[in-house]
Amino acid sequence: MQEYHVLVIGAGLAGMRAALEAHKQGARVALMSKVHPVRSHSNAAQGGINAALTDRGDRWEDHAYDTVKGSDWLGDQDAIEVMCKEAGQELISLEHMGVIFNRDEQGRLGTRAFGGQRRARTFFVADITGQAILHVMYEQILKSGIALFEEWFCTDLVVENGRCVGCVAMEIRTGRVAFIPARTVILATGGLGRVFEPSTNALICTGDGMALAYRAGVPLMDMEMVQYHPTTLKGSGVLITEGARGEGAYLLNKDGERFMARYAPTMMELASRDVVSRAEMTEIAEGRGVDGCVLLDCRHLGEKKIRERLSQIYEIGLDFAGVDITKEPIPIRPGMHYQMGGIKTDIWGRCWDPQGKWQGVEGLFAAGECACVSVHGGNRLGANSLLDTVVFGRRAGATAAQWAQDKPLPTLNDAHWVQKTETRIRTLLARENNGDTVARIRWEMGTTMDQFLGVFREQEGMEQALRTLRQLRQRYNKVSVRDKGRTFNTALIFALELDYMLECAEAIVRSGLERKESRGAHYRRDFPKRDDANWLKHILLYWRGENDPPTITYLPVTITQWPPEKRVY
Amino acid sequence: MRITIKVRRFNPEAPKPQPYWQDYTLEVTKTSTVLDALIRIREEVDESLALRCSCRSAICGSCAMRINGHASLACKTKVSAVVDAHNTLTVEPMGNLPVIKDLVVDMTPHWHKVRAVEPWLQPVGPEPQGEYLAPNEAMLHLAGVMNCIMCGACVSDCTVLEVDSNFLGPAALAKAYRFVADPRDGMTKERLAKYNAYGGIWDCTRCYECVQVCPKGVAPMDRIMAMRERAIGMGLKDTYGARHTLAFEELVEHSGRLDELRLPLKTFGYTNIPKLVGLLPIALRALPKQKAPSPFHKPIPEVKSFQTTFRKARQAAETERQAPTSQAHHG
Ligand SMILES: Cc1cc2nc3c(=O)[nH]c(=O)nc-3n(C[C@H](O)[C@H](O)[C@H](O)COP(=O)(O)OP(=O)(O)OC[C@H]3O[C@@H](n4cnc5c(N)ncnc54)[C@H](O)[C@@H]3O)c2cc1C
Ligand code: SF4
Ligand code: SF4
Ligand code: FES
């Protein structure tokens, strides 16, 4: 197979943005995804994308401060500065690519309010923002003629002498395994939501890239920081966008009280997500919930506004909860939504540090939800994730293209790498059925994580979770795949994914046990206070093999202009 | 509720690959979707059942399939809404696309067609510093088309695609419309000229199927009709389809009803002998059934007032056609 300069794995917003930029810089680019690009999870983003536009009287510094505060001071401020400074330019280039953002009366881009921010700076396309951007990005990919590996599943990264030189992947349609050589690889594989059950995330969000990078030698950072979104449907975990509260919807308890007044008197429903989620869980725990939920009330917004600006939620209400949101409040509760932590990268998307302060793999890059730059720290603000994907996607693409220029590949033994993966697959397929199934192990993992690593955590529960995960790993090593064919074998894909999910789950628990304080989304009943003296730092995990606990190290948080403050909303 | 799902299966690796039906009986709840049920089957009964799905919330476009004969999203269809009196429903792969395995079809032909409409914004002139200025109504109108998740349901059930695989199809054409109606795009006329060709906007028979099955309210047929109107409005009249429509309009206006004899003559041109000869068999077959148009075509009695109404309607359409064409200005 020909040698690519840049191989992007993942065709969500981060991946496609990276591929486009690398292509623009003249690199020979390939883009791989286990689903067709427009099926990527980025399409689920309903609410919008943040940017502080100077000509609207907004300042990037204000956006950055809100982000720092949202992150509970765990975000690296150099990275946050980059993201907020480049936001305007990225937003405009999305518009130029063809995104049809909603407009104001003057025909300029319109905004809506979002949680944790003092100003309305969220740009949006009705409530299909992610979908609208994703499809436009794919249009640009078609225009560029970049090579596409659609419905290819990456099974391994290939690292030789500390450098990533490509990947091994399986074409899902045929089951064929191939080695794809590349001077640089950019991981843009998205989140790990399905490690939890339930989750707002799509079924494909299984943390593949995080596990791949981790095993290849790149540290995972701040994995304990898992965001629970305040408004998800009971049961399925389907999301109701924060845009609803941005447009003015209320949160009510069983007495019809707007309880946020007691938790965040200034920002009310629009306080940071971790704050609102904890408030809801407290209401439910103290007996003021309705059937394990609280209520989201949109009625006063009026039918016109709901239909025009929240049309998708209106439909979701009808389809998935049987509720007409123009007529009755909808029961919701916090649900797993986003992974702030991930593959450690610098602000150029590199998974290695030229200064050597942390260890990594040369030639490997990461961007989007799978990466941790870190701009979200302990808690991500709504509509900052799409921004993260395009800003750092672009930077990773540009840097990879430049780095690849004068770094041809050494001679490689393709067959060896293909054989390794092929053997793994054969073993899975050949294994005797012992009664256990991939689905059951995944379910137990997910519910364990939800129970012990949800909104409230403590030592004992997390230790219990770790023990369960170790047992599940043992069971995984014996589980069989019952579809023995090679054509579109989804059972095989699920089995491979579960391996990655278990790896991610364990990383989350190990990090959670390590951080002995409460910060952002990581709230410990046994350490309820933030502890800047000891824990104003990142936790890095290095993989040391399947049976050994990871090595844990720390990195200081980069503070540029906003020293830690008390966090009140 | 105990239900039976009859699934149309196909395993290409079987010794003699043949599609077949398999029944699964299982317990579901009132709010279960067809996708929930299929996932349950896959996880608890039969791991080899192949289907695509991801978001579970009608946004990724993966799970389109035929449910009781009509294409829809499995994740948006409640079991209780589709089971028959015996609590049974059928599930098949989408139509008009080759089956890879079970419910998984090969969408490549469709993606090629999407690619063929050049689905990317093509503005003319220098890029503005900031955003393009555009009316919010125009953007909201486009958001209606951007709602398309490329699930392929309309492609599956399009009656023209069934007989003519050259047709670009409803989804690709709806996508095309998204650029035609985008005030920022500078290639409207060139685009329309392209979509005017064989396999394009004039090949739709207006069967309405795509409007009915689309789970996202995109209404592809309406978008195709809007492009026809635009094309004619922009003077792109040199296609059979356009001439047919214009002739239709002209004849009706002339006499208050359709002169079916003159319609093909006007459409194909009075001198297009080969094409007209080609139509003869149809006319001959129609004769004994008394469906052949009468050569003696009389105007209806109220033709004068009819013509006034007609002109008014045309003027109104004209004004409407002008409105969204206003170009975005650079700001
Ligand atoms: C319901 C919901 C609503 C949201 N709303 C918002 C919002 O309003 N604003 C906001 O800013 N953020 C929002 N987010 C978060 C945001 O959507 C995501 O964090 C972001 O889109 C992630 O983009 P990504 O490009 O990193 O990954 P994704 O879009 O998830 O793409 C991952 C890609 O990697 C591919 N991939 C994964 N594993 C493999 C493998 N092994 N081999 C090959 N390919 C692979 C996948 O096929 C896919 O193409 C929301 C999230 C959810 C769940
Ligand atoms: S209306 Fe036209 S495009 Fe739609 S299904 Fe019928 S023939 Fe196909
Ligand atoms: S137009 Fe509707 S049915 Fe057709 S692909 Fe788009 S969303 Fe699916
Ligand atoms: S699973 Fe995504 S559309 Fe049905």
Short mmCIF file of C-alpha atoms in Angstrom, two decimals, chain A residues 257-539:
data_model
loop_
_atom_site.label_atom_id
_atom_site.label_comp_id
_atom_site.label_asym_id
_atom_site.label_seq_id
_atom_site.Cartn_x
_atom_site.Cartn_y
_atom_site.Cartn_z
CA GLU A 257 -39.89 24.71 42.74
CA ARG A 258 -37.02 26.14 40.62
CA PHE A 259 -34.53 24.47 42.95
CA MET A 260 -31.41 25.89 41.27
CA ALA A 261 -32.07 29.06 43.26
CA ARG A 262 -30.64 27.22 46.27
CA TYR A 263 -27.50 25.97 44.47
CA ALA A 264 -26.54 28.70 41.98
CA PRO A 265 -28.60 31.82 42.70
CA THR A 266 -26.98 33.93 39.99
CA MET A 267 -26.69 31.56 37.05
CA MET A 268 -29.65 29.37 38.04
CA GLU A 269 -30.25 26.67 35.37
CA LEU A 270 -27.24 27.92 33.43
CA ALA A 271 -24.59 27.16 36.02
CA SER A 272 -21.81 24.74 35.02
CA ARG A 273 -22.89 21.20 34.24
CA ASP A 274 -21.23 19.54 37.21
CA VAL A 275 -22.98 22.03 39.50
CA VAL A 276 -26.43 21.47 37.99
CA SER A 277 -26.00 17.68 37.89
CA ARG A 278 -25.06 17.59 41.58
CA ALA A 279 -28.01 19.81 42.45
CA GLU A 280 -30.40 17.46 40.63
CA MET A 281 -28.93 14.37 42.28
CA THR A 282 -29.23 16.05 45.67
CA GLU A 283 -32.88 16.91 45.02
CA ILE A 284 -33.59 13.33 43.97
CA ALA A 285 -31.66 11.87 46.93
CA GLU A 286 -33.52 14.12 49.38
CA GLY A 287 -36.89 12.98 48.12
CA ARG A 288 -37.86 15.94 45.97
CA GLY A 289 -37.56 14.11 42.67
CA VAL A 290 -40.24 12.56 40.51
CA ASP A 291 -39.62 8.88 39.97
CA GLY A 292 -35.84 9.24 40.04
CA CYS A 293 -35.93 12.36 37.89
CA VAL A 294 -36.51 16.11 38.04
CA LEU A 295 -38.54 18.07 35.50
CA LEU A 296 -37.47 20.24 32.59
CA ASP A 297 -40.19 22.73 31.77
CA CYS A 298 -40.28 24.41 28.33
CA ARG A 299 -43.95 25.32 28.21
CA HIS A 300 -43.55 29.04 28.88
CA LEU A 301 -41.24 29.38 25.85
CA GLY A 302 -44.24 29.06 23.57
CA GLU A 303 -44.85 26.76 20.68
CA LYS A 304 -43.30 29.01 18.04
CA LYS A 305 -39.92 29.28 19.72
CA ILE A 306 -39.90 25.58 20.55
CA ARG A 307 -40.69 24.61 16.99
CA GLU A 308 -38.21 27.00 15.46
CA ARG A 309 -35.24 26.69 17.79
CA LEU A 310 -35.75 23.41 19.62
CA SER A 311 -37.42 21.34 16.95
CA GLN A 312 -35.27 18.28 17.52
CA ILE A 313 -35.99 18.19 21.24
CA TYR A 314 -39.63 18.53 20.47
CA GLU A 315 -39.31 15.42 18.32
CA ILE A 316 -37.14 13.56 20.82
CA GLY A 317 -39.73 14.30 23.50
CA LEU A 318 -42.46 12.81 21.37
CA ASP A 319 -40.49 9.84 20.04
CA PHE A 320 -38.53 8.77 23.07
CA ALA A 321 -40.55 9.89 26.09
CA GLY A 322 -44.03 10.28 24.64
CA VAL A 323 -44.11 13.87 25.93
CA ASP A 324 -45.22 16.97 24.02
CA ILE A 325 -42.83 19.56 25.49
CA THR A 326 -45.08 22.42 24.45
CA LYS A 327 -47.73 20.99 26.79
CA GLU A 328 -45.99 19.23 29.69
CA PRO A 329 -42.64 19.19 31.47
CA ILE A 330 -40.32 16.34 30.60
CA PRO A 331 -38.67 14.12 33.25
CA ILE A 332 -34.88 14.21 33.05
CA ARG A 333 -31.85 13.30 35.14
CA PRO A 334 -28.04 13.52 34.94
CA GLY A 335 -26.40 11.05 32.56
CA MET A 336 -22.89 10.27 31.38
CA HIS A 337 -22.03 12.57 28.51
CA TYR A 338 -18.41 13.50 27.90
CA GLN A 339 -14.87 12.50 28.75
CA MET A 340 -12.72 15.54 29.58
CA GLY A 341 -9.59 13.44 29.96
CA GLY A 342 -7.87 11.48 27.23
CA ILE A 343 -4.70 11.08 25.19
CA LYS A 344 -2.16 13.60 26.42
CA THR A 345 -1.19 16.08 23.70
CA ASP A 346 0.49 19.47 23.56
CA ILE A 347 -1.14 22.50 21.93
CA TRP A 348 0.05 21.28 18.51
CA GLY A 349 -1.70 17.97 18.91
CA ARG A 350 1.58 16.09 19.39
CA CYS A 351 1.53 12.96 21.54
CA TRP A 352 5.11 13.46 22.56
CA ASP A 353 7.00 16.21 24.31
CA PRO A 354 10.16 17.46 22.65
CA GLN A 355 11.20 18.83 26.05
CA GLY A 356 10.84 15.37 27.56
CA LYS A 357 8.66 16.39 30.53
CA TRP A 358 6.44 13.44 29.70
CA GLN A 359 6.95 10.36 27.56
CA GLY A 360 5.07 9.71 24.34
CA VAL A 361 5.30 8.43 20.78
CA GLU A 362 6.78 10.46 17.94
CA GLY A 363 4.74 10.85 14.79
CA LEU A 364 1.48 10.30 16.68
CA PHE A 365 -1.06 13.10 17.10
CA ALA A 366 -4.51 13.34 18.64
CA ALA A 367 -7.40 15.80 18.58
CA GLY A 368 -11.03 16.07 19.62
CA GLU A 369 -12.73 14.23 22.41
CA CYS A 370 -10.17 11.42 22.48
CA ALA A 371 -7.43 13.95 23.27
CA CYS A 372 -6.67 15.93 26.41
CA VAL A 373 -4.86 19.20 25.65
CA SER A 374 -6.33 20.15 28.24
CA VAL A 375 -8.91 22.85 27.62
CA HIS A 376 -11.79 21.35 29.61
CA GLY A 377 -9.96 20.44 32.81
CA GLY A 378 -12.42 19.22 35.43
CA ASN A 379 -15.56 20.20 33.57
CA ARG A 380 -16.29 21.12 29.95
CA LEU A 381 -18.52 24.05 29.14
CA GLY A 382 -21.36 23.35 26.76
CA ALA A 383 -20.46 24.19 23.13
CA ASN A 384 -16.73 24.21 23.87
CA SER A 385 -16.24 20.70 22.56
CA LEU A 386 -17.11 21.39 18.94
CA LEU A 387 -14.76 24.32 19.21
CA ASP A 388 -12.05 22.09 20.65
CA THR A 389 -12.45 19.66 17.73
CA VAL A 390 -12.03 22.26 14.99
CA VAL A 391 -9.31 24.35 16.61
CA PHE A 392 -7.09 21.47 17.68
CA GLY A 393 -8.09 19.34 14.70
CA ARG A 394 -6.75 22.04 12.44
CA ARG A 395 -3.58 22.47 14.47
CA ALA A 396 -2.89 18.73 14.54
CA GLY A 397 -3.43 18.54 10.78
CA ALA A 398 -1.07 21.42 10.08
CA THR A 399 1.63 20.20 12.45
CA ALA A 400 1.47 16.62 11.21
CA ALA A 401 1.74 17.73 7.58
CA GLN A 402 4.82 19.80 8.35
CA TRP A 403 6.46 17.19 10.53
CA ALA A 404 5.86 14.49 7.89
CA GLN A 405 7.56 16.43 5.12
CA ASP A 406 11.11 15.25 5.68
CA LYS A 407 10.47 12.05 7.58
CA PRO A 408 10.13 9.17 5.13
CA LEU A 409 9.36 5.77 6.59
CA PRO A 410 11.99 3.14 7.29
CA THR A 411 11.56 -0.25 5.63
CA LEU A 412 8.75 -2.06 7.42
CA ASN A 413 7.68 -5.63 7.81
CA ASP A 414 4.00 -5.26 6.85
CA ALA A 415 3.24 -8.95 6.96
CA HIS A 416 4.33 -9.22 10.56
CA TRP A 417 1.88 -6.57 11.70
CA VAL A 418 -1.00 -7.90 9.65
CA GLN A 419 -0.32 -11.36 11.03
CA LYS A 420 -0.45 -10.14 14.61
CA THR A 421 -3.93 -8.68 14.21
CA GLU A 422 -5.10 -11.60 12.10
CA THR A 423 -4.09 -13.99 14.88
CA ARG A 424 -6.00 -11.97 17.44
CA ILE A 425 -9.13 -12.06 15.30
CA ARG A 426 -8.79 -15.78 14.56
CA THR A 427 -8.42 -16.52 18.25
CA LEU A 428 -11.59 -14.60 19.05
CA LEU A 429 -13.52 -16.38 16.32
CA ALA A 430 -12.19 -19.83 17.15
CA ARG A 431 -12.93 -19.68 20.87
CA GLU A 432 -15.48 -22.13 22.27
CA ASN A 433 -18.78 -20.73 23.47
CA ASN A 434 -18.72 -20.80 27.28
CA GLY A 435 -22.10 -19.22 27.84
CA ASP A 436 -20.78 -15.71 28.51
CA THR A 437 -21.32 -12.91 26.00
CA VAL A 438 -19.68 -9.65 25.02
CA ALA A 439 -22.99 -7.85 25.59
CA ARG A 440 -23.29 -9.10 29.16
CA ILE A 441 -19.74 -8.12 30.10
CA ARG A 442 -20.29 -4.69 28.58
CA TRP A 443 -23.52 -4.23 30.48
CA GLU A 444 -21.91 -5.13 33.80
CA MET A 445 -19.00 -2.79 33.11
CA GLY A 446 -21.35 0.06 32.19
CA THR A 447 -23.66 -0.21 35.16
CA THR A 448 -20.72 -0.61 37.53
CA MET A 449 -19.17 2.57 36.20
CA ASP A 450 -22.47 4.45 36.45
CA GLN A 451 -22.96 3.29 40.01
CA PHE A 452 -19.50 4.01 41.38
CA LEU A 453 -18.04 6.66 39.08
CA GLY A 454 -21.09 8.81 38.48
CA VAL A 455 -21.95 12.19 39.97
CA PHE A 456 -20.89 11.17 43.51
CA ARG A 457 -17.87 8.98 44.24
CA GLU A 458 -15.92 7.59 47.19
CA GLN A 459 -12.95 5.34 47.90
CA GLU A 460 -14.84 2.19 48.74
CA GLY A 461 -17.10 2.29 45.71
CA MET A 462 -14.25 2.92 43.34
CA GLU A 463 -12.27 0.04 44.81
CA GLN A 464 -15.27 -2.18 44.33
CA ALA A 465 -15.48 -0.99 40.70
CA LEU A 466 -11.84 -1.85 40.16
CA ARG A 467 -12.31 -5.37 41.49
CA THR A 468 -15.31 -5.86 39.21
CA LEU A 469 -13.35 -4.60 36.21
CA ARG A 470 -10.49 -7.02 36.91
CA GLN A 471 -12.98 -9.89 36.93
CA LEU A 472 -14.60 -8.68 33.75
CA ARG A 473 -11.18 -8.60 32.11
CA GLN A 474 -10.71 -12.27 33.05
CA ARG A 475 -14.09 -13.11 31.58
CA TYR A 476 -13.35 -11.09 28.47
CA ASN A 477 -10.25 -13.19 27.86
CA LYS A 478 -12.46 -16.25 27.53
CA VAL A 479 -15.47 -14.82 25.72
CA SER A 480 -16.42 -16.11 22.29
CA VAL A 481 -17.83 -14.45 19.20
CA ARG A 482 -20.73 -16.41 17.78
CA ASP A 483 -20.73 -15.03 14.28
CA LYS A 484 -17.89 -16.91 12.61
CA GLY A 485 -18.00 -15.12 9.25
CA ARG A 486 -15.81 -12.28 8.03
CA THR A 487 -18.37 -10.20 6.11
CA PHE A 488 -19.73 -7.31 8.15
CA ASN A 489 -19.25 -9.19 11.38
CA THR A 490 -20.54 -6.68 13.92
CA ALA A 491 -20.21 -9.19 16.76
CA LEU A 492 -16.48 -9.27 16.10
CA ILE A 493 -16.29 -5.47 16.11
CA PHE A 494 -18.12 -5.34 19.46
CA ALA A 495 -15.69 -7.83 20.92
CA LEU A 496 -12.71 -5.76 19.78
CA GLU A 497 -14.31 -2.60 21.12
CA LEU A 498 -15.02 -4.13 24.49
CA ASP A 499 -11.31 -4.75 24.92
CA TYR A 500 -10.70 -0.99 24.50
CA MET A 501 -13.60 -0.06 26.74
CA LEU A 502 -12.35 -2.21 29.60
CA GLU A 503 -8.95 -0.54 29.25
CA CYS A 504 -10.54 2.93 29.43
CA ALA A 505 -12.80 1.99 32.33
CA GLU A 506 -9.86 0.86 34.38
CA ALA A 507 -7.94 4.04 33.59
CA ILE A 508 -10.91 6.11 34.82
CA VAL A 509 -11.09 4.20 38.10
CA ARG A 510 -7.32 4.31 38.68
CA SER A 511 -7.30 8.08 38.17
CA GLY A 512 -10.41 8.51 40.28
CA LEU A 513 -8.83 6.66 43.18
CA GLU A 514 -5.70 8.73 42.81
CA ARG A 515 -7.29 12.20 43.00
CA LYS A 516 -8.12 12.70 46.66
CA GLU A 517 -10.12 15.91 46.40
CA SER A 518 -13.29 17.19 44.71
CA ARG A 519 -12.80 19.22 41.56
CA GLY A 520 -15.14 19.78 38.63
CA ALA A 521 -16.91 16.59 37.68
CA HIS A 522 -14.86 14.51 40.12
CA TYR A 523 -16.83 14.85 43.34
CA ARG A 524 -15.77 12.65 46.24
CA ARG A 525 -18.00 12.37 49.26
CA ASP A 526 -14.91 11.39 51.27
CA PHE A 527 -12.95 14.46 50.09
CA PRO A 528 -15.66 17.05 49.42
CA LYS A 529 -13.31 20.08 49.10
CA ARG A 530 -11.08 21.26 46.30
CA ASP A 531 -7.47 21.03 47.45
CA ASP A 532 -5.23 23.34 45.42
CA ALA A 533 -2.25 22.82 47.71
CA ASN A 534 -1.99 19.14 46.77
CA TRP A 535 -4.07 18.58 43.67
CA LEU A 536 -3.75 21.54 41.32
CA LYS A 537 -2.10 19.13 38.90
CA HIS A 538 -2.83 16.64 36.14
CA ILE A 539 -2.74 12.90 36.63
#
